[in-house]
XYZ file of C-alpha atoms in Angstrom:
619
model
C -14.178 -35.708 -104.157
C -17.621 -35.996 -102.629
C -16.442 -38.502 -100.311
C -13.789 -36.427 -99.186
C -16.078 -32.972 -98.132
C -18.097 -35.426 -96.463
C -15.407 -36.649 -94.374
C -14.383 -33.615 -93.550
C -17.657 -31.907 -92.652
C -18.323 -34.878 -90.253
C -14.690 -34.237 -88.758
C -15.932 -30.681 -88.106
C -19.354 -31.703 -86.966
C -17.407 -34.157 -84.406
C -15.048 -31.345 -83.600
C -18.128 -28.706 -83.047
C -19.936 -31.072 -81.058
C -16.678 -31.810 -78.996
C -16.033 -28.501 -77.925
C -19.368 -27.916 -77.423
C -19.525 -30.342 -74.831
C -16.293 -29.091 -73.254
C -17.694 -25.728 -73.112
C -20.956 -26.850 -71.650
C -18.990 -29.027 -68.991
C -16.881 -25.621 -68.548
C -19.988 -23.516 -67.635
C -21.514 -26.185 -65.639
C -18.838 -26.478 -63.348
C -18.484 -22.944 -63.319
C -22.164 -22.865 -62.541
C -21.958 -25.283 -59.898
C -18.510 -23.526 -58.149
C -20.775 -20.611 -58.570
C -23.752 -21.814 -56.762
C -21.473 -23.331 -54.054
C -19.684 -20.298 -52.998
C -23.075 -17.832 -53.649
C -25.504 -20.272 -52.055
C -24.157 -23.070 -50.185
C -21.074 -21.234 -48.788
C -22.673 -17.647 -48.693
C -22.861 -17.691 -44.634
C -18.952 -18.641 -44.502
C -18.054 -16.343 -47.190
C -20.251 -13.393 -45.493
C -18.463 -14.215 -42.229
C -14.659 -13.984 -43.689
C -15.950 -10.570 -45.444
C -17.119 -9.226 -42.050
C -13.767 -10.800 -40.401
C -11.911 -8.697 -42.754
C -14.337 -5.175 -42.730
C -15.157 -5.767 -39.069
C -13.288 -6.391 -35.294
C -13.781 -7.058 -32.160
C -11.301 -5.048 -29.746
C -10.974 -5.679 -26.048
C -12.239 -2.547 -23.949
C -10.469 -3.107 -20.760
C -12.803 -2.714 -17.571
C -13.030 0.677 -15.338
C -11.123 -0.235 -11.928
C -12.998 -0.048 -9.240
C -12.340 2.936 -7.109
C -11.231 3.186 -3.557
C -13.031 4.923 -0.759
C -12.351 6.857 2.861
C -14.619 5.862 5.574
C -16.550 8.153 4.284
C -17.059 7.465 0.725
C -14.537 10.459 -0.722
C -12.589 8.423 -3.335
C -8.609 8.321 -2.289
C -7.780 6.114 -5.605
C -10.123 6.995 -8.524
C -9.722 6.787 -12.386
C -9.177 9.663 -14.980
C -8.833 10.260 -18.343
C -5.544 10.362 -20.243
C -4.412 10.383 -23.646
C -2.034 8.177 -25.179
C -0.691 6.872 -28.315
C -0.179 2.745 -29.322
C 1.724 1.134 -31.978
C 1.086 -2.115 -33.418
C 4.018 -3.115 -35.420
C 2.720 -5.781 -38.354
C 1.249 -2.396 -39.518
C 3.587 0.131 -38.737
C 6.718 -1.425 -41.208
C 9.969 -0.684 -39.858
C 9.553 0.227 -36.047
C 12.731 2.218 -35.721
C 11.406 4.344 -38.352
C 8.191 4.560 -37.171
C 9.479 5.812 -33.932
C 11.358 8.343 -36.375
C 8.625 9.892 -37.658
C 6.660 9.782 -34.458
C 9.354 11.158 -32.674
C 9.240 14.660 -35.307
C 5.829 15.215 -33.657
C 6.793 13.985 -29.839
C 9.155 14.024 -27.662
C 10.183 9.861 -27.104
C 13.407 10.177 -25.231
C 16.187 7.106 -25.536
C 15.457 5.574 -22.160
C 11.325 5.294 -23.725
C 12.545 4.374 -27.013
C 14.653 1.464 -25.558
C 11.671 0.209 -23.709
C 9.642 0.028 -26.737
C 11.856 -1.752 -28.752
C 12.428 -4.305 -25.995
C 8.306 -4.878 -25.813
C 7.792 -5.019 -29.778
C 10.735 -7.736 -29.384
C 9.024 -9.485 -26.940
C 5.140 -9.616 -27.816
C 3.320 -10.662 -31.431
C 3.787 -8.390 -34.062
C -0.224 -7.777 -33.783
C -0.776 -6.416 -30.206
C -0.478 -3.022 -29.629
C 2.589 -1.529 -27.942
C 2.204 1.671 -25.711
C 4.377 4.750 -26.600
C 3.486 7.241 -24.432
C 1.118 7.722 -21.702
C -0.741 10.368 -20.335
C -0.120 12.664 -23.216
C -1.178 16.888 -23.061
C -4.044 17.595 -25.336
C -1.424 19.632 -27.662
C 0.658 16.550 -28.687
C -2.759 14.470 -28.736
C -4.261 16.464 -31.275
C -0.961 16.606 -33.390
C -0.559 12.973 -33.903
C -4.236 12.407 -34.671
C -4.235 15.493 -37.155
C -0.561 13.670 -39.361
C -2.337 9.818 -38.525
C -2.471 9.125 -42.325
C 1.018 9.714 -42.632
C 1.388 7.311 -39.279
C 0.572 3.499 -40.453
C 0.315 1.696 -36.955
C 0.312 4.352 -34.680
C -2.831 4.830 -33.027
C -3.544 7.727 -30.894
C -6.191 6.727 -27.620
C -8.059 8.082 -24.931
C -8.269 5.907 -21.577
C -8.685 5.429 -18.623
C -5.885 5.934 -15.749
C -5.507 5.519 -12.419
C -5.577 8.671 -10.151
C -4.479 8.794 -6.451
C -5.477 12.593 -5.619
C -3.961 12.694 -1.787
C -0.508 11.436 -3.587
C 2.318 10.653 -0.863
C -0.072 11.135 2.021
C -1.817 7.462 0.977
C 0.915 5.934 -0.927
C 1.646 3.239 1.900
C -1.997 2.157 2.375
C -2.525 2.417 -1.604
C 0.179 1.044 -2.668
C 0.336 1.667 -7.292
C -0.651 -0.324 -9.993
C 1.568 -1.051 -13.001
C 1.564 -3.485 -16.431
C 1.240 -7.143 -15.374
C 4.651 -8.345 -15.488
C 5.198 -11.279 -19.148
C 5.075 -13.867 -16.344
C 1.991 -12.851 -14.708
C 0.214 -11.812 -17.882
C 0.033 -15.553 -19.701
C -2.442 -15.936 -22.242
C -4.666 -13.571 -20.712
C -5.389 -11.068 -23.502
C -6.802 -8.366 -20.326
C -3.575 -8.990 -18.356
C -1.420 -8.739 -22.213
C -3.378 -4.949 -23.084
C -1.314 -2.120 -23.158
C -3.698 -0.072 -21.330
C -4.501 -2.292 -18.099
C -2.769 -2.577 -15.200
C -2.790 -4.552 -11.888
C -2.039 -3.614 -8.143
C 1.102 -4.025 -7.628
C 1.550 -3.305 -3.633
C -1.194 -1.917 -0.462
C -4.756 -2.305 -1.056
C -4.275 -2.043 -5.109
C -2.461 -5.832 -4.859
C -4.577 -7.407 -1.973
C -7.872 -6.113 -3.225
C -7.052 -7.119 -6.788
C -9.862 -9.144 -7.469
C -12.478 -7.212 -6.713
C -11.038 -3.837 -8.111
C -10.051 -5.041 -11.503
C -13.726 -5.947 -13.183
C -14.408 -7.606 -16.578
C -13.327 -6.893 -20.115
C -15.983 -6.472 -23.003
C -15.769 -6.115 -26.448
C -16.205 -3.146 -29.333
C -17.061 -3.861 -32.377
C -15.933 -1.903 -35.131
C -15.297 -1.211 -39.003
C -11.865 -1.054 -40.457
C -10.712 0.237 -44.134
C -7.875 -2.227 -45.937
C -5.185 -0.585 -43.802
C -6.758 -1.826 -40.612
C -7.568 1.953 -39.367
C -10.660 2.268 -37.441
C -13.579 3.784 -39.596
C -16.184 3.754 -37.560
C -17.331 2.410 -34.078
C -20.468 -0.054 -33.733
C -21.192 -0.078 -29.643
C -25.148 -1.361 -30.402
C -23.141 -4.675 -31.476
C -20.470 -4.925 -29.216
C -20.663 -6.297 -25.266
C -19.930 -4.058 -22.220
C -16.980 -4.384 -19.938
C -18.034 -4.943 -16.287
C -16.439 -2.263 -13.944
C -14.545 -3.258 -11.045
C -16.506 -2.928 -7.388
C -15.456 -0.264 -5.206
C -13.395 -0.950 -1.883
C -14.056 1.256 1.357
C -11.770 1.683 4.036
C -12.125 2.514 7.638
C -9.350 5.383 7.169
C -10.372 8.676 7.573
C -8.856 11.093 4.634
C -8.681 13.937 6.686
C -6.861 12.622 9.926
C -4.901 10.592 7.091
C -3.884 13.384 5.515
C -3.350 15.366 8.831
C -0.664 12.990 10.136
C 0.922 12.963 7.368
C 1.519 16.708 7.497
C 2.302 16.859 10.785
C 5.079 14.450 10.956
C 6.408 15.235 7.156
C 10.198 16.317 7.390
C 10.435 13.550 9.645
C 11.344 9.600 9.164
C 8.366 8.066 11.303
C 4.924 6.542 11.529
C 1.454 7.468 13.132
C -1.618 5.348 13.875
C -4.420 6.095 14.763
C -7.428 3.490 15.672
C -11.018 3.224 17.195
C -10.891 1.504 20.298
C -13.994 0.413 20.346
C -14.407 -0.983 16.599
C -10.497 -1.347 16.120
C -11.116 0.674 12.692
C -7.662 2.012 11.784
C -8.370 5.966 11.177
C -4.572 6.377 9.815
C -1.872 4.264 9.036
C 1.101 7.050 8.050
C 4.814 6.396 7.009
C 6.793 9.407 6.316
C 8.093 10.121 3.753
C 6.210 8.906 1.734
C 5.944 8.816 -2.242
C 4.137 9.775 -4.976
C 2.181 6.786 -6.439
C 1.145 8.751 -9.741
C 4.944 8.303 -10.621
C 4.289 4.608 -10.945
C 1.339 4.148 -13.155
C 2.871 5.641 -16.223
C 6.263 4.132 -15.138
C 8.671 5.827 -13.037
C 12.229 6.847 -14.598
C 15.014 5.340 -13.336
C 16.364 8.710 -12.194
C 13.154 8.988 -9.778
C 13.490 5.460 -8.819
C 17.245 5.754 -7.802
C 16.236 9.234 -5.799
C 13.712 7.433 -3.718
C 15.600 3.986 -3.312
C 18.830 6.046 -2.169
C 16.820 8.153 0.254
C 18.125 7.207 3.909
C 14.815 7.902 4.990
C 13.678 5.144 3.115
C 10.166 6.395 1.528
C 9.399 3.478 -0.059
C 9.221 1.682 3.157
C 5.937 1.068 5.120
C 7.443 2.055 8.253
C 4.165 1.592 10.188
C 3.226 -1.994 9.348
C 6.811 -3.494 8.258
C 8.894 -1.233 10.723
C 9.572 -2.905 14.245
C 11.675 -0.994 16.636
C 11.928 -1.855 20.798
C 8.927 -0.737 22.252
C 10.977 0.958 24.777
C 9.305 2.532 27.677
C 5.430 2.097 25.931
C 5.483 -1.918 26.985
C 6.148 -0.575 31.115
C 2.282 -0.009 31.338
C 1.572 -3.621 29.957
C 4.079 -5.075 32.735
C 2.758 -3.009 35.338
C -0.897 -4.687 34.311
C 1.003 -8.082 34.740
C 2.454 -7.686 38.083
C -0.670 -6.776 39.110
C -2.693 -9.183 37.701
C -0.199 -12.006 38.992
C -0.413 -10.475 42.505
C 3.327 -9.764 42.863
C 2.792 -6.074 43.602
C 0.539 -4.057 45.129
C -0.464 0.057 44.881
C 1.172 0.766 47.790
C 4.318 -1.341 47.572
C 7.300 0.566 47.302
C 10.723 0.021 45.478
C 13.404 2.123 45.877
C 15.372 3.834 43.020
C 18.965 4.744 43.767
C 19.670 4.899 39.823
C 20.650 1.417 39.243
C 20.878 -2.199 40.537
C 23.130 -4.850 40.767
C 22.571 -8.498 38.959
C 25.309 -10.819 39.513
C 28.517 -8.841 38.085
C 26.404 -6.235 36.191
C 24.889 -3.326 36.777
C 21.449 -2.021 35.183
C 20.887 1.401 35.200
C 17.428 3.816 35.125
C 17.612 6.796 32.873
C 17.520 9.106 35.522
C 20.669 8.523 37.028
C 20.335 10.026 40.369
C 17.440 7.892 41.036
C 13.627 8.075 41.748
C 14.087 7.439 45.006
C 10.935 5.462 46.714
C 8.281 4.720 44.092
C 5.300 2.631 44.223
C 3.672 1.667 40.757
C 1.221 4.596 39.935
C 4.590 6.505 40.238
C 6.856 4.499 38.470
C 4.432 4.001 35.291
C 4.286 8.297 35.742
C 8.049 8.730 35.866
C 9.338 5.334 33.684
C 11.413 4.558 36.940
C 13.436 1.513 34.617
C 14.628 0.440 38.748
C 11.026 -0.608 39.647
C 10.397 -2.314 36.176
C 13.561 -4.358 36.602
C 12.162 -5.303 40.084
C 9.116 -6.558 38.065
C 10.921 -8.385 35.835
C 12.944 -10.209 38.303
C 9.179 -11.137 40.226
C 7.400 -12.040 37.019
C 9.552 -14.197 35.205
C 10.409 -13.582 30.770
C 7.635 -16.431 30.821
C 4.548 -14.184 32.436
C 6.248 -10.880 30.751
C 6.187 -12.798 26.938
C 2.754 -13.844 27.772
C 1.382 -10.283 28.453
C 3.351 -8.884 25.307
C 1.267 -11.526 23.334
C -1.986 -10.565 24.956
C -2.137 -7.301 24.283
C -1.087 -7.842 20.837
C 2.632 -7.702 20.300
C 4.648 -11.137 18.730
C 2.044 -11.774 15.826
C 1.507 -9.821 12.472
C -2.100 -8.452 12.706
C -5.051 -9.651 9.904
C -5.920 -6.282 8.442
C -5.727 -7.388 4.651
C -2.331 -6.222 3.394
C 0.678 -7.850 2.839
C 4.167 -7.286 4.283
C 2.591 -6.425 8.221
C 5.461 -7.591 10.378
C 5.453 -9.823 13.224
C 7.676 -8.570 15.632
C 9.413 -10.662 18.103
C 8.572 -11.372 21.699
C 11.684 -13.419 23.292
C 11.617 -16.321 25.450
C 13.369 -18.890 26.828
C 12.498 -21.090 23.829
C 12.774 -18.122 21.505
C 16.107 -17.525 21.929
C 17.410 -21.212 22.389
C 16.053 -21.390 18.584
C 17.350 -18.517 17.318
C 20.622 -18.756 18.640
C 21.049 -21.921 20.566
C 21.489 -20.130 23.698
C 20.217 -20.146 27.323
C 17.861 -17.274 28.545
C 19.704 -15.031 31.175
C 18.089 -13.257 34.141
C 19.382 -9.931 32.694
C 17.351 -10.528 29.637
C 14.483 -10.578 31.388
C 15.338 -7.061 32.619
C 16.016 -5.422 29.684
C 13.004 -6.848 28.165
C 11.034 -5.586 31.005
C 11.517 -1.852 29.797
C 10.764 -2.822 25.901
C 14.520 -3.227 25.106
C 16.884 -6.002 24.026
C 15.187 -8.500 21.662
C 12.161 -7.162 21.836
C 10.755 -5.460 18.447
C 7.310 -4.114 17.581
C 5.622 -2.219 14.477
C 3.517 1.350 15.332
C 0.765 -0.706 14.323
C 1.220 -3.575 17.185
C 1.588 -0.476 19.430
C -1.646 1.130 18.190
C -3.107 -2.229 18.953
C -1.691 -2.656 22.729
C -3.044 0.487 23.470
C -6.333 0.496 22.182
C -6.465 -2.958 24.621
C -5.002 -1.041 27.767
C -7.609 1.961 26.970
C -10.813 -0.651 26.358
C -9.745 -3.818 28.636
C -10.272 -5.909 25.419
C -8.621 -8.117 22.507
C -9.719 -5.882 20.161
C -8.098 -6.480 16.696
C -7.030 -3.548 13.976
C -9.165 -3.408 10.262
C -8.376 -1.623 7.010
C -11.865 -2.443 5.088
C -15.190 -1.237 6.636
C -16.202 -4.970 4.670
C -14.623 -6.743 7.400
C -16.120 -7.652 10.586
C -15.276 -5.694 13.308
C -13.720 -7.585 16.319
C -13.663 -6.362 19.666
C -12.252 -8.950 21.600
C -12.561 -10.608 25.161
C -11.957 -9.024 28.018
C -8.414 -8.872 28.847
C -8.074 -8.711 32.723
C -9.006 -10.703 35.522
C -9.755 -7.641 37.991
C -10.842 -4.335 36.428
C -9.272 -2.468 39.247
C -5.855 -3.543 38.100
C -6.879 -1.786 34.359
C -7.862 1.438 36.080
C -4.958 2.376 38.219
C -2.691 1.431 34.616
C -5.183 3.597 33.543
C -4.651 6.697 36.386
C -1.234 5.840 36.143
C -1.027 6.715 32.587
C -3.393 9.496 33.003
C -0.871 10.933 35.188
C 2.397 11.028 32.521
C 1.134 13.822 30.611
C -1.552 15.404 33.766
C 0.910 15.646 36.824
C 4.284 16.997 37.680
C 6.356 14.564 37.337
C 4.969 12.477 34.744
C 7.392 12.401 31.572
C 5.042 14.671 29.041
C 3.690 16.923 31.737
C 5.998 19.203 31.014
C 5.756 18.947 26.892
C 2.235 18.362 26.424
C 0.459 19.434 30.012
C -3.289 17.687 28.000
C -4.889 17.459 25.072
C -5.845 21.042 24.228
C -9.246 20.321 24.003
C -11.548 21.521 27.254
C -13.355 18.821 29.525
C -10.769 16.041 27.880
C -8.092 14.578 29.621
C -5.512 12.144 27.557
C -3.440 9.563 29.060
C -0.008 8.052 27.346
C 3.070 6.781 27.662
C 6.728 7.845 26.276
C 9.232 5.620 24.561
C 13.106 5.913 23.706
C 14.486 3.226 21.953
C 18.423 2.800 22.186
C 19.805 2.826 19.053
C 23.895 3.509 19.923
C 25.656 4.063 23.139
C 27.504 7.296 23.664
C 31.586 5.514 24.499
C 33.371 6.568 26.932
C 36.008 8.091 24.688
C 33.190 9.712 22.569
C 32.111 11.625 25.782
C 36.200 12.354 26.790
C 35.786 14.519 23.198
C 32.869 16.459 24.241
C 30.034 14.178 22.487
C 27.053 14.362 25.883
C 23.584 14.229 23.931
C 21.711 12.566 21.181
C 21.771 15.685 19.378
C 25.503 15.552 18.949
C 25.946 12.364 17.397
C 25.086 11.373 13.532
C 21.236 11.477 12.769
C 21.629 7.331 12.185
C 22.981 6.922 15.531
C 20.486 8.746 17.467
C 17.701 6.903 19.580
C 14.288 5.913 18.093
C 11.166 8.328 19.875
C 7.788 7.441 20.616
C 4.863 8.396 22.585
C 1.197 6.465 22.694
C -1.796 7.961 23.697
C -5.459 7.845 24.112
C -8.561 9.422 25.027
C -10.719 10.863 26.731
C -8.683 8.915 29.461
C -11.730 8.258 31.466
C -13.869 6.570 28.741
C -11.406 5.499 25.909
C -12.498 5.992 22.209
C -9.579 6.614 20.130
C -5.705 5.504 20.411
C -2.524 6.395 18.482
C 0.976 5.411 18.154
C 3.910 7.291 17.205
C 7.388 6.243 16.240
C 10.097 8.882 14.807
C 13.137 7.254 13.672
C 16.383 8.790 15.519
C 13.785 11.645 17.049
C 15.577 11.441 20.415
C 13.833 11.100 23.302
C 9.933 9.823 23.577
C 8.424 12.843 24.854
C 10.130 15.400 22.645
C 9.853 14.288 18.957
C 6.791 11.799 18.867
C 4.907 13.204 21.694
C 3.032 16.474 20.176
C 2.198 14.881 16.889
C 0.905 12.321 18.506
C -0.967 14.579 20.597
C -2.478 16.651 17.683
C -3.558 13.465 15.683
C -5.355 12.331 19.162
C -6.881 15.951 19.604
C -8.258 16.415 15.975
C -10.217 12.593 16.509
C -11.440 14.107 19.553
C -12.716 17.706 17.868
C -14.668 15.885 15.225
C -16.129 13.602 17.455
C -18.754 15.104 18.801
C -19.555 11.986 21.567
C -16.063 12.466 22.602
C -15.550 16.161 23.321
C -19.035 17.479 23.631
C -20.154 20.155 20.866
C -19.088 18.633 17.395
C -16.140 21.243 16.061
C -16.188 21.009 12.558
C -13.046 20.965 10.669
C -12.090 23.170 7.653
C -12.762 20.620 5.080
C -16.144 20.168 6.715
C -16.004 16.376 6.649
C -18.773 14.511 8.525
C -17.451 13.320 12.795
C -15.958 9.925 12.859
């Protein structure tokens, strides 16, 4: 019996000491688990507690603005509220949007776009709703956000272009990088950022768009932002400003003055070559495209036969029509096969093999010698030119004074033009030059195509004698050229000659413009119709005689180019109005009141400085 109690208390003792010993190992593992994750692990631990207490958002960078000449911004950045999904925390999306939509107006066209985006990106990254929200709808959803898991209402930054249509061409918009530009960048991928898309936004890109930074801040289980924590977050790094050589004013002047109208105005130093206006009207309003333009807005401009979304003064080319006479003149002269008292005489037309070429006064000039016919635009005595020069000498005074190539000024889509040749047209068309060609080519017609801008730039080199090249940013270099001629006599009776179009009887604006309006300062210029459709003779049996009876699309192309003061050149400009009718009468006076307001606010031009209303500084 003894034996047995013994057995059995040493069972228990065994037992006892047993689970002691598994309790002991219990606790020191515990123990050591426990001292591993407080003390050995405590940094890693720390770090995945801050990961999930604390983030890190992107803060996109300020754009940099972009300037006039004279440092008045014409692209700047505003404030504007807007409200962000991101749809891991919103649930259902659809119903999201269904409860958002109580509070906000989110139409089906902007509903359709979101769901396409939260199809298309990681459930994590924020998905813009609306943009540029009023302060009433603003304050709404931030005063129901409990009740909104994943919406996020924001204030940011947006891009502003305060002139609106008047710059849109120069400007161009910026928009949301497109999935195939954006990559992996997470800056590109924001819904808040965007990039240029056309004009100096897209070419000046990478010095306008900056650096992102970082914000740190504290977020509550739901991921809703507590509290910001800027003292330990890093900076973004605004964008640099760009400055152009445009002038706001006389920008926004030409603009005006040629609005109603489909056409183009440039205006340019002639000295510097700084372009003071590059105009295409109509134009658009850019604002429309940087919270994204409906398709209803989109359709209106894109169906417009005016075509406002086309940069009619660097991508338009159009004959040069009567304008390229004075550059032919210079070449006949310069190659010594006419002199200043040579005359021609101008019956009305002349006869080349079996076809006749008419002048556009069809009675004749009668006997003209140069100075006359550059004052008249005798077409007779320019196809008596043509016929001494050669399409050789002609194509290689087009190219001198700056027609045939696509001027470096720093934007994309500036046209080239086309100066024909011989070898030109063998090329093009696998055909032989003709002598009538060369004619026709002679006045600025036929083949023969040039931008406002190239005709800004061969005027600015008749007024100064030089190669002097266009610029858009006052960053560039300025170029002035070589000089052009080989006798500086043959420049100054082109000059007189010109001079004499708008100063003498006779000339073809004398009787439009009759000067500049501005007293002591003569102008000089040159008028331009560009053909466009001939008048048949069964249209004229029905009673159709002038331009102003046929459809607007079939009526000739004006244009009129100018400088002054005519006897010491300082600013040029170039007008083209699409189916204006003749030169003199629709591109003529605007061109004439761009050239007079650079010459009022100049005050080395015209003498006392004449301040305008918006008492900007002289150019």
């Amino acid at each position: 019996m003894k034996s047995d109690r013994q057995e059995q208390q040493l069972k228990f003792t065994r037992r006892a000491l047993m689970m002691g010993a598994g309790g002991a190992a219990v606790f020191t593992a515990l123990g050591a688990r426990l001292y591993q994750l407080q003390v050995i692990e405590t940094e890693r631990y720390r770090v995945l507690s801050e990961d999930n207490q604390f983030n890190f958002l992107l803060t996109p960078p300020s754009r940099g603005r972009i300037l006039d000449r004279f440092g008045v911004p014409v692209a700047d950045n505003r404030d504007s509220y807007r409200v962000v999904m991101i749809p891991e925390q919103a649930g259902d999306v659809e119903e999201a949007l269904g409860r958002l939509g109580n509070i906000i107006e989110i139409t089906p066209e902007q509903r359709e776009r979101i769901l396409r985006n939260v199809q298309r990106a990681p459930r994590f990254r924020p998905v813009t709703i609306r943009d540029d929200l009023d302060w009433g709808n603003f304050a709404a959803i931030n005063l129901q956000t409990p009740d909104l898991p994943g919406i996020i209402p924001e204030v940011a930054e947006i891009r502003d272009y305060p002139s609106g249509p008047a710059f849109a061409h120069i400007l161009g918009y910026v928009q949301p990088a497109a999935e195939a530009d954006a990559g992996d960048d997470p800056l590109l991928r924001h819904p808040g950022f965007r990039i240029g898309r056309t004009g100096a936004e897209a070419a000046r890109e990478d010095t306008l768009r900056g650096s992102a930074g970082s914000l740190k801040v504290e977020v509550n289980a739901f991921g809703r932002v507590i509290r910001e924590l800027p003292e330990q977050s890093n900076p973004a790094t605004p964008g640099e400003d760009v400055r152009l050589t445009i002038d706001a004013d006389i920008q926004r002047f030409a603009y005006e003055r040629l609005d109603g109208e489909s056409a183009a105005v440039v205006a340019m130093d002639v000295e510097s070559g700084d372009l003071l206006a590059l105009a295409s009207t109509p134009g658009f309003d850019p604002n429309l495209f940087v919270t994204g333009i409906s398709q209803t807005d989109f359709n209106a401009l894109n169906q417009n036969e005016y075509r406002p979304l086309y940069n009619k003064a660097l991508q338009g080319t159009y004959p040069p029509a009567s304008t390229f006479k004075a550059v032919v003149a210079l070449a006949a002269l310069e190659a010594g096969v006419v002199n200043t008292t040579e005359r021609v005489t101008c019956t009305g037309s002349i006869q080349l093999g079996n076809r006749e070429f008419h002048c556009w006064r069809r009675q004749g000039h009668g006997r003209v010698n140069l100075r006359d016919a550059v004052k008249t635009s005798c077409d007779v005595f320019f196809y008596e030119m043509a016929q001494r020069l050669g399409i050789d000498r002609i194509a290689s005074a087009a190219r001198q004074f700056g027609l045939g190539s696509a001027p470096e000024i720093g934007l994309a889509g500036v046209s080239r033009g086309i100066v024909p040749d011989e070898q030109w047209k063998l090329s093009r068309y696998g055909q032989r030059w003709s002598q009538g060609e060369t004619l026709i080519t002679a006045i600025g017609q036929g083949f023969m195509l040039a931008s406002p801008l190239q005709m800004a730039v061969m005027t600015a080199r008749l007024a100064s004698g030089r190669s002097v090249s266009p610029r858009l940013y006052l960053d560039q270099p300025a170029d002035q050229g070589q000089e052009l001629v080989q006798d500086p006599a043959h420049l100054d009776i082109v000059r007189d000659a010109l001079r004499a179009v708008v100063h003498e009887p006779g000339g073809t604006s004398y009787y439009t413009l009759g000067g500049l309006g501005v007293e002591g300062v003569e102008m000089a210029g040159k008028t331009g119709s560009a053909q466009v459709y001939s008048i048949s003779a069964a249209e004229r049996e029905a009673g159709v005689r002038t331009q102003d009876e046929l459809p607007w699309r079939l009526r000739d192309h004006g244009m009129f180019v100018c400088y002054a003061p005519a006897d010491r050149p300082r600013y040029a400009v170039a007008t083209v109005v699409e189916h204006g009718g003749g030169g003199s009468r629709a591109a003529a006076r605007p061109a004439r009141d761009v050239l007079r307001l650079l010459i009022e606010r100049d005050p080395s031009a015209a003498g006392p400085f004449v301040q305008n209303s918006t008492g900007s500084q002289p150019t």
